[in-house]
Coordinates of C-alpha atoms in Angstrom, one line a residue:
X1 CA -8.3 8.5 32.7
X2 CA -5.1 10.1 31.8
X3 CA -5.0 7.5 28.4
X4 CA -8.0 8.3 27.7
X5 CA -7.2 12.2 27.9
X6 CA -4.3 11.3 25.8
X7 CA -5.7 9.4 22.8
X8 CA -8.7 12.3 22.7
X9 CA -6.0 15.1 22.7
X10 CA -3.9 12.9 20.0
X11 CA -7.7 12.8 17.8
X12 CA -8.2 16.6 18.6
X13 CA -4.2 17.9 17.3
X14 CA -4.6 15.4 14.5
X15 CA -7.7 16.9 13.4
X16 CA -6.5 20.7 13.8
X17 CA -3.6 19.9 12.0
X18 CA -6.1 18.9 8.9
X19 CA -8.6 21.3 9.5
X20 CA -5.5 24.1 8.9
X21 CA -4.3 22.3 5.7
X22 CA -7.8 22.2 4.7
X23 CA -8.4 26.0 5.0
X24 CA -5.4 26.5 3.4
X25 CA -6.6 25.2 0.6
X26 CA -10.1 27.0 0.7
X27 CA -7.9 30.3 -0.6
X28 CA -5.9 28.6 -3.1
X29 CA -7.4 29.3 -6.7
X30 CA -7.4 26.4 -9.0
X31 CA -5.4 27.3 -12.5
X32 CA -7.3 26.8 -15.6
X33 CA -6.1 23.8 -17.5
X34 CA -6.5 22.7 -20.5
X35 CA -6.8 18.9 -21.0
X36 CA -5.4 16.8 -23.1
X37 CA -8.1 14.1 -25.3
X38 CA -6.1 10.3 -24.6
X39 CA -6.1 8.8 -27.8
X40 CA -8.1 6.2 -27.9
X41 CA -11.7 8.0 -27.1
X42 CA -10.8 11.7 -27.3
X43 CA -12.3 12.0 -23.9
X44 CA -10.7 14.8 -21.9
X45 CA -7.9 13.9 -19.3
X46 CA -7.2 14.3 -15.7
X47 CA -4.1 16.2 -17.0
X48 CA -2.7 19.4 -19.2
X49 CA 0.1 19.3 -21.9
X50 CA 3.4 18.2 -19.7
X51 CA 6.5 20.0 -20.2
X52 CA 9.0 18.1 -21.9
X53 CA 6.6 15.4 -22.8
X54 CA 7.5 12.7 -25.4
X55 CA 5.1 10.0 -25.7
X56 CA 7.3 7.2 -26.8
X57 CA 9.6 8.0 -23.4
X58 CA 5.6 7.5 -21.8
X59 CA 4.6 4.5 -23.5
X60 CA 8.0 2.7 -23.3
X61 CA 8.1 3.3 -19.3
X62 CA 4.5 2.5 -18.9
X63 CA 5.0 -0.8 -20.8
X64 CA 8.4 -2.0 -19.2
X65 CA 6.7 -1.4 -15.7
X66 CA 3.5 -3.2 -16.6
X67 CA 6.0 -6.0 -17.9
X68 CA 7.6 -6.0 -14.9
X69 CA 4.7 -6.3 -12.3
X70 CA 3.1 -9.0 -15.1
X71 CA 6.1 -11.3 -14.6
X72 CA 6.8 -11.0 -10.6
X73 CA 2.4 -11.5 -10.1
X74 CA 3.1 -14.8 -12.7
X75 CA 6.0 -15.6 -10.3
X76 CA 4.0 -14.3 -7.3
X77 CA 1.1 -16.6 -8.0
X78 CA 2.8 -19.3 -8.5
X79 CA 4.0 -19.1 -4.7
X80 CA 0.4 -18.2 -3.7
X81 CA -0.9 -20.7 -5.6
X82 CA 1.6 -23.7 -3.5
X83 CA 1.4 -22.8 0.0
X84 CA 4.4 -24.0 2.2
X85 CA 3.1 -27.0 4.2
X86 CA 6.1 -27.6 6.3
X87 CA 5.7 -25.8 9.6
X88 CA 9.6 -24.0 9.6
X89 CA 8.8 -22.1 5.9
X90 CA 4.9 -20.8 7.5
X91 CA 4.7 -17.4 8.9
X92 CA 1.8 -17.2 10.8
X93 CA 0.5 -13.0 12.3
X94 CA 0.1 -12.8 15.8
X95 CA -2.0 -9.8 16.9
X96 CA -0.4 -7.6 19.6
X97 CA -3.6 -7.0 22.4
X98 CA -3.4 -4.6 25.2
X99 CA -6.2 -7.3 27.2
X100 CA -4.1 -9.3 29.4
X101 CA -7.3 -11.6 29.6
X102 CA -7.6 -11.7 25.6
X103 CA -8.1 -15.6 25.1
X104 CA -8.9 -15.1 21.4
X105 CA -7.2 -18.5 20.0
X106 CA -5.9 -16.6 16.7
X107 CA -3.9 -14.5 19.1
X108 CA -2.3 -17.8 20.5
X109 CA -2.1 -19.7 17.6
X110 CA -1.6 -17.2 15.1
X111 CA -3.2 -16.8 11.4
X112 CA -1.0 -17.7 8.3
X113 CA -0.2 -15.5 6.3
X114 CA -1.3 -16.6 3.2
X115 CA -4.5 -14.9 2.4
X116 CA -2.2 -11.6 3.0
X117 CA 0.1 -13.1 0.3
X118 CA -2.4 -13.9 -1.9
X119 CA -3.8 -10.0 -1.6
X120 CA -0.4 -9.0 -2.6
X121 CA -0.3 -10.8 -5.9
X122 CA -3.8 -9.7 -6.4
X123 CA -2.5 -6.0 -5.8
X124 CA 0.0 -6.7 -8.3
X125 CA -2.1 -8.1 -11.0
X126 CA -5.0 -4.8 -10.0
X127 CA -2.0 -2.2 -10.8
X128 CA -0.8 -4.6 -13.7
X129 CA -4.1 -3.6 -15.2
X130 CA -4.1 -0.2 -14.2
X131 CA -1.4 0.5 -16.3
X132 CA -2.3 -0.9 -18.7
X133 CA -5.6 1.4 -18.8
X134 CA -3.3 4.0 -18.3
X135 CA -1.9 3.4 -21.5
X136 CA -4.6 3.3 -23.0
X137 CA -7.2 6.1 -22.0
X138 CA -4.3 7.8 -20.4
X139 CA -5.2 9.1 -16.9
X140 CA -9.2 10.3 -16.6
X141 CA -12.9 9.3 -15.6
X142 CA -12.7 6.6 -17.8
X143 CA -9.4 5.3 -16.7
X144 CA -10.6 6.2 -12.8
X145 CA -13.1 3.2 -12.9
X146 CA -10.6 0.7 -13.3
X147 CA -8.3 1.9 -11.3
X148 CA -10.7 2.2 -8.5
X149 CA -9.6 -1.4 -8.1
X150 CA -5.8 -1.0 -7.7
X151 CA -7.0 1.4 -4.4
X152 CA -9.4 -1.3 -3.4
X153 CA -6.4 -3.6 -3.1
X154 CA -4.4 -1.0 -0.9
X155 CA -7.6 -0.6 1.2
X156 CA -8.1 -4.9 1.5
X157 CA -4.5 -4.8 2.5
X158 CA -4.8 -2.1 5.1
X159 CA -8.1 -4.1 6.7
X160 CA -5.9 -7.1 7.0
X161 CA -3.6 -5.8 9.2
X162 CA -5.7 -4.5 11.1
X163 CA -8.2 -7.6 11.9
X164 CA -5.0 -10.0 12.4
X165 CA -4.3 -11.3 9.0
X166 CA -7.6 -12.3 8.3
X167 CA -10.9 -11.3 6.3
X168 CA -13.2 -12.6 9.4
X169 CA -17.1 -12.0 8.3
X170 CA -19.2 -11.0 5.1
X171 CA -19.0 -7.3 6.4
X172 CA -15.9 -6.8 4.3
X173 CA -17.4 -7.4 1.2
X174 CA -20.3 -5.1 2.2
X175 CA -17.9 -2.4 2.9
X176 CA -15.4 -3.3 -0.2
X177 CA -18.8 -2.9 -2.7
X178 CA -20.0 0.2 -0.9
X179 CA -16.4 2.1 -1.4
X180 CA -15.9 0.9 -5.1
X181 CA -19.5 2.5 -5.4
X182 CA -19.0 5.6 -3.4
X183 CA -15.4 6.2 -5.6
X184 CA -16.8 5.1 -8.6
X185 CA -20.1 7.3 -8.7
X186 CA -18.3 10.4 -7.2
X187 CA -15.7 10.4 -9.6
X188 CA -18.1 9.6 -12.9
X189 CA -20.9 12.0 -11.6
X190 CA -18.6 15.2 -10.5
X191 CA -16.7 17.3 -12.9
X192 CA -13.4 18.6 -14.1
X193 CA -11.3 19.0 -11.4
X194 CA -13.5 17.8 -8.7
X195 CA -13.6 14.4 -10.3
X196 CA -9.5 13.9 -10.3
X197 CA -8.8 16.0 -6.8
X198 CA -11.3 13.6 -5.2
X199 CA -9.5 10.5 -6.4
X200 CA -6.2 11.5 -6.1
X201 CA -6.8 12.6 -2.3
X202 CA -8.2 9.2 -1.9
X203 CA -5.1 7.4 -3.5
X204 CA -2.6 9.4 -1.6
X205 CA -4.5 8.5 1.8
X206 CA -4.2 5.0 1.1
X207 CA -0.3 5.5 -0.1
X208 CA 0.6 6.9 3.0
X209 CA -1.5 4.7 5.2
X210 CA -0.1 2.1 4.0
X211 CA 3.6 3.3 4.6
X212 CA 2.3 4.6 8.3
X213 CA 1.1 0.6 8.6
X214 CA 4.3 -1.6 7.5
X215 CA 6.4 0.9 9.4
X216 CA 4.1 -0.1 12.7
X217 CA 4.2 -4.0 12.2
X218 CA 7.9 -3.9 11.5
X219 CA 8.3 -2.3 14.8
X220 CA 6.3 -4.3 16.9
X221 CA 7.6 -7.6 15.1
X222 CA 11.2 -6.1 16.3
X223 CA 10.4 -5.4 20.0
X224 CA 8.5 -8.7 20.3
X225 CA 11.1 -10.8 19.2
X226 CA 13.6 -8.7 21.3
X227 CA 11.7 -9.3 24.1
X228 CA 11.0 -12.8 23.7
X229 CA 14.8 -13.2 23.7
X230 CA 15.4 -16.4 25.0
X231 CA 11.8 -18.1 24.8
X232 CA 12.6 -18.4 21.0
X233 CA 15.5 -21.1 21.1
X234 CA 17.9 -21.2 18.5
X235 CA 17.5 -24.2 15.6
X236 CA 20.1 -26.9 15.9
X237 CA 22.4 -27.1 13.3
X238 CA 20.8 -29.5 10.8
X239 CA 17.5 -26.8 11.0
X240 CA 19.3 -24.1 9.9
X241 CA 21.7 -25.7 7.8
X242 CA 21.3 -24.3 3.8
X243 CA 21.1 -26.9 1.3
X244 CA 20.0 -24.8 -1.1
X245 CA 20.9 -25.6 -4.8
X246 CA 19.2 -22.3 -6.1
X247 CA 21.8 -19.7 -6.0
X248 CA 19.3 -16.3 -6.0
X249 CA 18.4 -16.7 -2.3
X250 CA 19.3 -18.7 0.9
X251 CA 16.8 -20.6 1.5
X252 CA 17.4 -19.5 6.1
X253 CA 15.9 -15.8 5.9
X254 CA 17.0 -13.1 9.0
X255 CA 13.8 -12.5 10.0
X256 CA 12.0 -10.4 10.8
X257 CA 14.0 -8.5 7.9
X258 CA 12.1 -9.4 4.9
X259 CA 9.0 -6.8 6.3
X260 CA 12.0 -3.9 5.6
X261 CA 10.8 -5.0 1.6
X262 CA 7.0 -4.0 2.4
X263 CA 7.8 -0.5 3.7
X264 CA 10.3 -0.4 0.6
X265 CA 7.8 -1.3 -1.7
X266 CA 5.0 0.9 -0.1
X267 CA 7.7 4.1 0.0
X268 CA 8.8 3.8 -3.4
X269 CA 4.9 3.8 -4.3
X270 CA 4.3 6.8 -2.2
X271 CA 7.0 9.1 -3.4
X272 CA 6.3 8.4 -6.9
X273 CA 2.7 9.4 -6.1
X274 CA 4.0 12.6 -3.8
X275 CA 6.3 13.8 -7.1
X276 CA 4.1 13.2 -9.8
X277 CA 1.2 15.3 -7.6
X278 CA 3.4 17.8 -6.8
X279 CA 4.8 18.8 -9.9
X280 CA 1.7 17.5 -12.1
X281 CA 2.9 19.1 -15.1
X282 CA 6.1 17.6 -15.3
X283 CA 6.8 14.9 -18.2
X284 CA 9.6 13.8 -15.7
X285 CA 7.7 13.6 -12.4
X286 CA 5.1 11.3 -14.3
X287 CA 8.3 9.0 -15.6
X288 CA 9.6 8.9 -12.0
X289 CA 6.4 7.5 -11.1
X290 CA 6.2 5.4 -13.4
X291 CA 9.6 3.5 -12.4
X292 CA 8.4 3.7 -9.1
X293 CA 5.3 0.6 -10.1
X294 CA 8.4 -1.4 -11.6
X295 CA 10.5 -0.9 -8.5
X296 CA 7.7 -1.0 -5.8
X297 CA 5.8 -4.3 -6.7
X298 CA 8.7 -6.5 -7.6
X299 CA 9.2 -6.1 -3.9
X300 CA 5.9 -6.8 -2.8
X301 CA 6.7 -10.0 -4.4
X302 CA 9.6 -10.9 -2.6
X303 CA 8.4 -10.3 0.2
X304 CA 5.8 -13.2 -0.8
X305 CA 8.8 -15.0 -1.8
X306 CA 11.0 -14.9 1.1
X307 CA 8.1 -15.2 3.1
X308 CA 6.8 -18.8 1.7
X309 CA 10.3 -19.7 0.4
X310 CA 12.5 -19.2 3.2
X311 CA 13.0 -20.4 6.8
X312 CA 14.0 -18.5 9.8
X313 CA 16.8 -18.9 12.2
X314 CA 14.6 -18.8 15.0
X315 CA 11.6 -21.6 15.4
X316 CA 8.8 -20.1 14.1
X317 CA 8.6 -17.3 11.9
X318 CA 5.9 -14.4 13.2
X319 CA 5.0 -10.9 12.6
X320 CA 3.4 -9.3 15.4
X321 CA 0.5 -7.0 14.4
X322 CA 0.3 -4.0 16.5
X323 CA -3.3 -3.2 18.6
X324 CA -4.7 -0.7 16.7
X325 CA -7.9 0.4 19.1
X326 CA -10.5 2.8 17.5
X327 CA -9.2 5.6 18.6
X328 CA -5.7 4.9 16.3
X329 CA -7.3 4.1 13.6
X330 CA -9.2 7.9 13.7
X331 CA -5.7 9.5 14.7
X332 CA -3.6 7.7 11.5
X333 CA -6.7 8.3 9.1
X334 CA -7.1 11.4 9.5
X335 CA -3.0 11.5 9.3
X336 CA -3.0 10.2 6.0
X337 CA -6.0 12.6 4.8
X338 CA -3.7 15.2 6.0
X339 CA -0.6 14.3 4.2
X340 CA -2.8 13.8 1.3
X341 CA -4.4 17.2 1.3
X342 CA -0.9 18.6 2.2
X343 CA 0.5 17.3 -0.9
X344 CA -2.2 18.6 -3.0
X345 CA -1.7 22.0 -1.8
X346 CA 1.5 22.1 -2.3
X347 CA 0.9 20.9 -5.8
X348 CA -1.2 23.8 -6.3
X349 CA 1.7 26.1 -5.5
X350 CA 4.5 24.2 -7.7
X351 CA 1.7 25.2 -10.5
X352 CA 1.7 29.0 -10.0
X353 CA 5.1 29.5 -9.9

């Protein structure tokens, strides 16, 4: 009874702490802005002039990160693409259950993670395009229903986690078509700013969510194998012996470390988003942001990389899911709604000063 006090007193703070940010921003008045044509369609932007703004600086960041996440997805899918087959290189998820009488055999045998790979490259190739949109309608409606898929990745990935590394029934797709709908027709349908608060609140939930998420599994992954402490023998020495010719990496991985490159990746993402929101009419901010897509998915990728490439010094590599129950899954989305909205309103008061 007392848990069950405890998870409903968890729901009920997280959502006072969001109802307060969210009548905060009931008084804030929106600035008149005007917006900027992109170049291509002279439809209006998501955006006003930016201070300091040179468009060469724009295009050449906006290019070199697109370059950057279309080489590591090439590299990326080329790992995808040739799945390890020897058991030491295949890291399998394992999901953490509070049920001591759970005899779901995924939970004992663990699920591969390769589709989770494969959503990464995906991820990467979804942003790859993104950008490139960006460069080319600049940020708007226009450019909003293309990069509806980029936050469809981020959502995919999120759902994996949390139903043990695997898309297990149709239901997904359901749900996948009714959210690219929902985005799609609320952001084509709504006005100026209605159209870009709505999708940027959306885009920083799924930032920070994602953060909230990597941050969990590399924790459980850590206490589990700390636990297991001597149930996971050593390999002998021919095991973890490196004969590898290729000089970039060792081809034994300390694992679990490799995870530390997904909250990296998903951080790096997150600030830039955070920055760029914050101070929206900053030419810098935006750059900053953009880096942040050439620093961010290049790790994603070697985290496929290390993953499918690399062995471990104990016998089989896992990562430990943690049990996310209903009630968690309320308490860190409304979280990440919060931190979204947060950011927004203090974006509103970088503008009026």
């Amino acid at each position: 009874m007392s848990l069950k006090c405890g998870q409903l007193l968890a729901i009920i703070f997280s959502g006072g702490v969001l109802g307060a940010i969210t009548l905060s921003l009931s008084s804030v008045t929106i600035p008149e802005i005007e917006l900027v044509p992109d170049r291509l369609t002279g439809y209006p932007t998501w955006h006003g002039v930016y201070q300091g703004f040179d468009r060469q600086k724009n295009d050449s960041m906006i290019t070199f990160a697109s370059a950057f996440m279309l080489v590591v997805g090439m590299i990326g899918l080329k790992l995808v693409l040739n799945p390890p087959t020897k058991t030491s290189f295949i890291t399998r998820f394992y999901t953490v259950s509070d049920d001591p009488d759970d005899n779901n055999k995924e939970s004992i045998s663990g699920v591969p993670t390769t589709g989770f790979n494969r959503s990464l490259v995906i991820y990467t190739f979804a942003t790859f395009v993104t950008a490139i949109a960006a460069l080319l309608f600049d940020i708007g409606k226009l450019w909003s229903v293309i990069a509806v898929s980029h936050n469809t990745l981020e959502l995919t990935t999120l759902l994996l986690i949390g139903s043990g590394g695997r898309i297990k029934n149709v239901s997904y797709f359901v749900w996948m078509f009714i959210y690219i709908i929902s985005v799609g027709g609320i952001c084509v349908f709504n006005d100026f700013p209605i159209d870009a608060l709505f999708f940027k609140i959306q885009g920083l939930s799924m930032d920070y969510a994602l953060v909230i998420e990597f941050v969990r599994v590399y924790i459980t992954t850590k206490k589990h194998l700390q636990d297991a402490g001597n149930e996971t023998l050593p390999l002998n020495s021919e095991e973890i012996h490196d004969n590898n010719t290729r000089k970039l990496l060792p081809t034994t991985f300390n694992h679990p470390r490799h995870i530390i490159f997904l909250i990296l990746a998903s951080s790096a993402h997150a600030i830039g988003n955070l920055l760029s929101t914050i101070y929206a009419s900053s030419a810098k901010t935006t750059l900053i942001f953009e880096i942040c897509y050439a620093i961010a998915f290049p790790l994603y990728i070697l985290f496929v990389y290390v993953d499918t490439q690399t062995t471990s010094i104990i016998p089989q590599k896992r990562i430990y899911l943690p049990y996310t129950p209903t009630w968690k899954v309320i308490v860190i989305s409304i979280n990440s709604l919060a931190l979204a909205l947060l950011t927004v309103r203090l974006s509103f008061d970088a503008t009026t000063k």
